[in-house]
Coordinates of C-alpha atoms in Angstrom, one line a residue:
M421 CA 6.5 23.8 -11.6
K422 CA 5.7 20.1 -11.9
D423 CA 5.5 18.2 -8.6
V424 CA 7.7 15.0 -8.7
Y425 CA 7.5 12.0 -6.4
L426 CA 10.0 9.1 -6.3
F427 CA 8.5 5.8 -5.3
S428 CA 11.2 3.5 -3.8
G429 CA 11.2 0.0 -2.3
F430 CA 12.2 -3.6 -2.9
L431 CA 10.5 -5.8 -5.5
G432 CA 7.2 -7.1 -4.1
S433 CA 7.0 -4.4 -1.4
G434 CA 3.8 -2.9 -2.9
K435 CA 5.1 0.1 -5.0
T436 CA 2.9 -0.6 -8.0
S437 CA -0.2 -1.1 -5.8
M438 CA 0.6 2.3 -4.3
L439 CA 1.1 3.8 -7.7
V440 CA -2.2 2.7 -9.0
D441 CA -4.1 4.0 -6.0
V442 CA -2.2 7.3 -6.0
L443 CA -3.0 7.8 -9.7
R444 CA -6.7 7.2 -8.9
Q445 CA -6.7 9.8 -6.1
L446 CA -4.9 12.3 -8.3
K447 CA -7.3 12.0 -11.1
E448 CA -10.3 12.2 -8.7
E449 CA -8.9 15.5 -7.5
G450 CA -8.5 16.9 -11.0
Y451 CA -4.7 16.5 -11.4
K452 CA -3.0 15.4 -14.6
P453 CA -0.4 12.7 -13.6
A454 CA 2.4 11.3 -15.7
V455 CA 4.6 8.3 -14.9
I456 CA 8.1 7.0 -15.5
M457 CA 8.6 3.4 -14.6
N458 CA 12.0 1.8 -14.2
E459 CA 12.2 -2.0 -14.6
L460 CA 15.4 -4.1 -14.8
G461 CA 14.0 -6.5 -17.3
E462 CA 13.3 -6.1 -21.0
I463 CA 9.5 -6.6 -20.6
P464 CA 7.5 -3.8 -19.0
F465 CA 5.3 -6.0 -16.7
D466 CA 4.5 -3.3 -14.1
S467 CA 3.6 -0.6 -16.7
Q468 CA 0.6 -2.6 -17.7
A469 CA -1.0 -1.4 -14.5
V470 CA -1.1 2.3 -15.7
D471 CA -4.1 3.5 -17.6
D472 CA -3.6 4.4 -21.3
E473 CA -4.7 8.0 -20.6
V474 CA -1.7 8.6 -18.3
P475 CA 1.5 9.7 -20.1
L476 CA 4.0 6.9 -19.5
K477 CA 7.7 6.6 -20.2
E478 CA 9.7 3.4 -19.4
I479 CA 13.3 2.8 -18.6
L480 CA 13.9 -0.9 -19.2
D481 CA 16.9 -3.2 -18.7
S482 CA 18.8 -0.7 -16.6
C483 CA 18.6 1.0 -13.2
I484 CA 17.7 4.6 -12.9
C485 CA 20.6 5.2 -10.4
C486 CA 23.4 4.0 -12.6
T487 CA 23.3 3.3 -16.4
G488 CA 19.8 4.6 -16.6
G489 CA 20.6 8.2 -15.5
E490 CA 20.9 9.6 -19.0
K491 CA 17.8 7.7 -20.1
T492 CA 15.9 9.3 -17.2
E493 CA 17.0 12.8 -18.1
A494 CA 15.9 12.2 -21.7
Q495 CA 12.5 10.7 -20.7
I496 CA 11.8 13.7 -18.4
Q497 CA 12.8 16.2 -21.1
T498 CA 10.5 14.4 -23.6
L499 CA 7.6 14.5 -21.1
L500 CA 8.1 18.2 -20.4
Y501 CA 8.1 18.9 -24.1
E502 CA 5.3 16.5 -25.3
A503 CA 2.9 15.8 -22.4
D504 CA 0.3 17.9 -20.5
F505 CA 0.8 17.0 -16.8
D506 CA 1.2 18.6 -13.5
V507 CA 2.4 15.7 -11.3
L508 CA 5.1 13.2 -12.2
I509 CA 5.6 9.9 -10.4
I510 CA 8.8 8.0 -10.9
E511 CA 8.7 4.3 -9.8
T512 CA 12.3 3.1 -9.3
T513 CA 13.5 -0.5 -9.3
G514 CA 14.1 -2.3 -6.1
A515 CA 17.8 -2.0 -6.7
A516 CA 17.8 1.8 -6.8
H517 CA 19.7 3.7 -4.1
P518 CA 17.6 6.8 -3.1
V519 CA 20.3 9.4 -3.3
E520 CA 21.5 8.2 -6.7
A521 CA 17.9 8.0 -8.0
L522 CA 17.3 11.6 -6.9
D523 CA 20.6 12.5 -8.6
A524 CA 19.4 10.9 -11.9
V525 CA 16.1 12.8 -11.8
Y526 CA 17.4 16.2 -11.0
S527 CA 19.2 17.6 -14.0
P528 CA 20.4 21.2 -14.1
L529 CA 18.8 21.5 -17.5
F530 CA 15.3 21.4 -16.1
A531 CA 15.7 21.6 -12.4
E532 CA 13.8 24.8 -12.0
L533 CA 10.8 23.2 -13.7
L534 CA 10.5 20.4 -11.1
N535 CA 9.5 20.5 -7.5
I536 CA 10.8 17.3 -6.0
K537 CA 8.2 16.5 -3.3
G538 CA 10.0 13.6 -1.8
I539 CA 11.0 9.9 -1.7
V540 CA 8.3 7.6 -0.7
T541 CA 9.7 4.2 0.4
V542 CA 7.4 1.2 0.6
A543 CA 8.8 -1.4 3.1
D544 CA 7.4 -4.9 3.4
S545 CA 6.9 -5.1 7.1
K546 CA 7.4 -8.8 7.3
R547 CA 10.6 -8.5 5.3
W548 CA 11.8 -5.8 7.6
L549 CA 11.5 -8.1 10.6
E550 CA 13.3 -10.8 8.7
R551 CA 16.0 -8.5 7.1
E552 CA 18.8 -10.4 8.7
Q553 CA 18.0 -13.2 6.3
L554 CA 18.9 -11.0 3.3
T555 CA 22.3 -10.9 1.8
P556 CA 24.6 -8.1 3.2
Q557 CA 24.3 -6.1 0.0
A558 CA 20.5 -6.4 -0.1
R559 CA 20.2 -5.6 3.6
S560 CA 22.4 -2.5 3.2
L561 CA 20.3 -1.2 0.3
F562 CA 17.1 -1.9 2.3
L563 CA 18.5 0.2 5.2
E564 CA 19.5 3.0 2.8
Q565 CA 16.0 3.1 1.2
I566 CA 14.6 3.6 4.7
R567 CA 17.1 6.1 6.0
H568 CA 16.7 8.5 3.1
A569 CA 12.9 8.4 2.7
H570 CA 10.7 11.4 3.4
L571 CA 7.7 9.1 3.9
I572 CA 7.8 5.4 4.8
L573 CA 4.9 3.0 4.2
A574 CA 5.2 0.0 6.5
N575 CA 3.1 -2.1 4.1
K576 CA 1.4 -5.5 4.6
S577 CA 0.8 -4.7 8.2
D578 CA -2.2 -7.0 8.2
L579 CA 0.3 -9.9 8.2
L580 CA 1.7 -8.9 11.6
T581 CA 0.6 -9.1 15.2
E582 CA 0.1 -6.0 17.2
A583 CA 3.4 -6.5 19.0
E584 CA 5.2 -6.9 15.6
K585 CA 3.5 -3.8 14.2
A586 CA 4.8 -1.7 17.2
N587 CA 8.3 -3.2 16.8
V588 CA 8.4 -2.3 13.1
V589 CA 7.4 1.4 13.8
F590 CA 9.9 1.6 16.7
E591 CA 12.8 0.3 14.6
L592 CA 12.0 2.4 11.5
Q593 CA 11.8 5.5 13.6
G594 CA 15.1 4.7 15.1
L595 CA 16.7 4.5 11.6
N596 CA 14.9 7.5 10.2
P597 CA 13.4 9.8 12.8
N598 CA 12.6 12.5 10.3
A599 CA 10.2 10.5 8.1
F600 CA 6.5 10.1 8.7
I601 CA 5.7 6.3 9.1
L602 CA 2.3 5.0 7.9
Q603 CA 1.3 1.5 8.6
T604 CA -0.8 0.3 5.7
T605 CA -2.0 -2.6 3.5
N606 CA -2.1 -2.8 -0.3
G607 CA 0.2 0.3 -0.5
R608 CA -2.7 2.6 0.4
V609 CA -1.5 6.2 1.2
P610 CA -3.7 9.3 1.6
L611 CA -2.9 11.9 -1.1
K612 CA -2.8 14.5 1.7
L613 CA 0.4 12.9 3.1
L614 CA 2.1 13.1 -0.2
K615 CA 1.1 16.8 -0.7
N616 CA 2.7 17.7 2.6
L617 CA 6.1 16.5 1.5
Q618 CA 8.8 18.9 0.3
A619 CA 12.3 17.8 -0.6
T620 CA 13.2 20.7 -2.9
A621 CA 15.0 23.4 -0.9
L622 CA 13.0 26.6 -1.5
K623 CA 14.2 30.2 -1.0
K624 CA 13.6 31.0 2.7
E625 CA 12.2 34.5 2.0
I626 CA 9.7 33.1 -0.4
E627 CA 8.4 30.0 1.3
P628 CA 9.9 28.9 4.6
A629 CA 10.0 25.2 5.5
Q630 CA 7.0 24.3 7.7
I631 CA 6.2 21.6 10.1
G632 CA 5.8 18.3 8.3
R633 CA 8.2 19.2 5.5
H634 CA 11.2 17.0 6.0
L635 CA 14.3 18.5 4.4
H636 CA 16.9 16.1 5.8
L637 CA 17.5 14.9 2.2
S638 CA 16.8 17.7 -0.2
S639 CA 17.9 19.3 -3.4
R640 CA 18.8 22.9 -4.3
V641 CA 19.4 24.8 -7.5
I642 CA 22.2 27.4 -7.4
G643 CA 22.6 29.9 -10.2
F644 CA 25.7 31.9 -11.0
H645 CA 26.0 35.5 -12.2
K646 CA 29.8 35.7 -12.3
G647 CA 32.7 33.4 -13.3
F648 CA 35.3 31.7 -11.0
T649 CA 38.6 30.0 -11.4
Q650 CA 38.5 26.2 -11.1
E651 CA 40.7 26.5 -8.0
E652 CA 38.3 28.9 -6.3
F653 CA 35.3 26.7 -7.1
E654 CA 37.1 23.5 -5.9
E655 CA 38.2 25.3 -2.7
W656 CA 34.5 26.0 -2.0
V657 CA 33.6 22.4 -2.7
R658 CA 36.3 21.1 -0.3
G659 CA 34.8 23.2 2.4
L660 CA 31.3 21.7 2.1
P661 CA 30.0 19.4 4.9
P662 CA 30.1 15.6 4.2
T663 CA 26.3 15.7 4.1
V664 CA 26.5 17.1 0.5
Y665 CA 26.3 13.9 -1.5
R666 CA 26.1 15.1 -5.1
I667 CA 26.7 18.3 -7.2
K668 CA 26.3 18.5 -10.9
G669 CA 25.8 21.3 -13.4
Y670 CA 27.5 24.0 -15.4
V671 CA 30.0 26.4 -13.8
P672 CA 31.2 29.6 -15.5
I673 CA 35.0 29.6 -15.5
E674 CA 37.1 32.7 -16.1
G675 CA 38.7 32.5 -19.6
M676 CA 36.3 29.9 -20.9
Q677 CA 33.7 30.8 -23.6
Y678 CA 31.1 28.4 -22.2
P679 CA 30.4 27.1 -18.6
M680 CA 32.1 23.9 -17.9
L681 CA 30.3 20.7 -16.8
F682 CA 31.1 19.9 -13.2
Q683 CA 30.3 16.8 -11.2
Y684 CA 31.0 15.9 -7.6
A685 CA 30.4 12.6 -5.8
Y686 CA 32.0 10.7 -3.0
G687 CA 34.6 13.5 -2.5
L688 CA 35.8 13.4 -6.1
V689 CA 35.4 16.2 -8.7
Q690 CA 35.2 16.0 -12.4
W691 CA 35.4 18.8 -15.0
M692 CA 34.5 18.5 -18.7
P693 CA 34.5 21.3 -21.3
E694 CA 31.2 22.2 -23.0
Y695 CA 30.8 23.5 -26.5
M696 CA 27.4 25.1 -26.0
N697 CA 26.2 28.0 -23.9
M698 CA 24.6 25.9 -21.1
P699 CA 22.7 27.6 -18.2
P700 CA 25.2 28.5 -15.4
K701 CA 23.7 26.6 -12.6
I702 CA 24.3 23.5 -10.5
V703 CA 22.1 21.1 -8.5
M704 CA 23.2 20.2 -5.0
I705 CA 21.8 17.1 -3.3
G706 CA 22.3 16.3 0.4
E707 CA 21.0 16.9 3.9
D708 CA 20.0 20.4 4.9
V709 CA 21.4 21.9 1.8
Q710 CA 19.3 25.1 2.0
S711 CA 21.5 26.4 4.9
I712 CA 24.8 26.1 3.0
S713 CA 26.7 29.3 2.0
V714 CA 27.2 29.6 -1.7
I715 CA 30.4 30.6 -3.3
G716 CA 30.3 34.3 -4.2
E717 CA 27.6 35.2 -1.8
K718 CA 28.1 38.0 0.6
K719 CA 28.0 36.9 4.2
E720 CA 25.6 38.9 6.4

């Protein structure tokens, strides 16, 4: 499986500085990294910071969490087919919502090949203290990027007083008590902290969640060995907790030759017929998804 990290944060927060330093650490430890960079403009300014020897794919002029979702899937498939790598880093735009970015990355077509390690959000500490000056939309996105992170870098801490540093950590912990918070400068983060993350829900009997693995926002692949009616499947979905944010994949439906494409978001479901024999599996994204009972499973 390929380890995958999502780097999140506003423009100017220090994501690219973190990326360059993490790539250096990975190569020093013998890893083969690859990078996908998402930029809203048509010119790939940030990608110039990545060495030529690192496999790089770019998503330009669109956001990974909306119109760029299909592009992201295509770029990951291309990397899996063409490139020799064992760690993939995806740097999102500052406009990317963490849940939707994770949704764009985690396709049922290759979900079992990826081990989503976590979302690392870089927060400009000064901007955090001055967040009330942001527009309501920008402030809301800033809070969401913090709330759903598995690791938070309180960056540019050298610009703060000791009292301000303490205040930043206190407020970030209040918004996201599950994430580890690292005060840093120039986006520096020890590789060990990244390795300890684990946002992919693994089978409990194989590898139980350990201390330091924050599974509050996680993803889970569910495979099916039998078919259902659409009504049965939708009844199961309606019974899921509100902390399930996204479901997408291919569901075997009785009477249908091929599994149907199923998508769920914001309480709404969508079915679309498929004309190929796609793998009968779905990807679920939400909080604590590993504990949810799956349709068709026998209760102990």
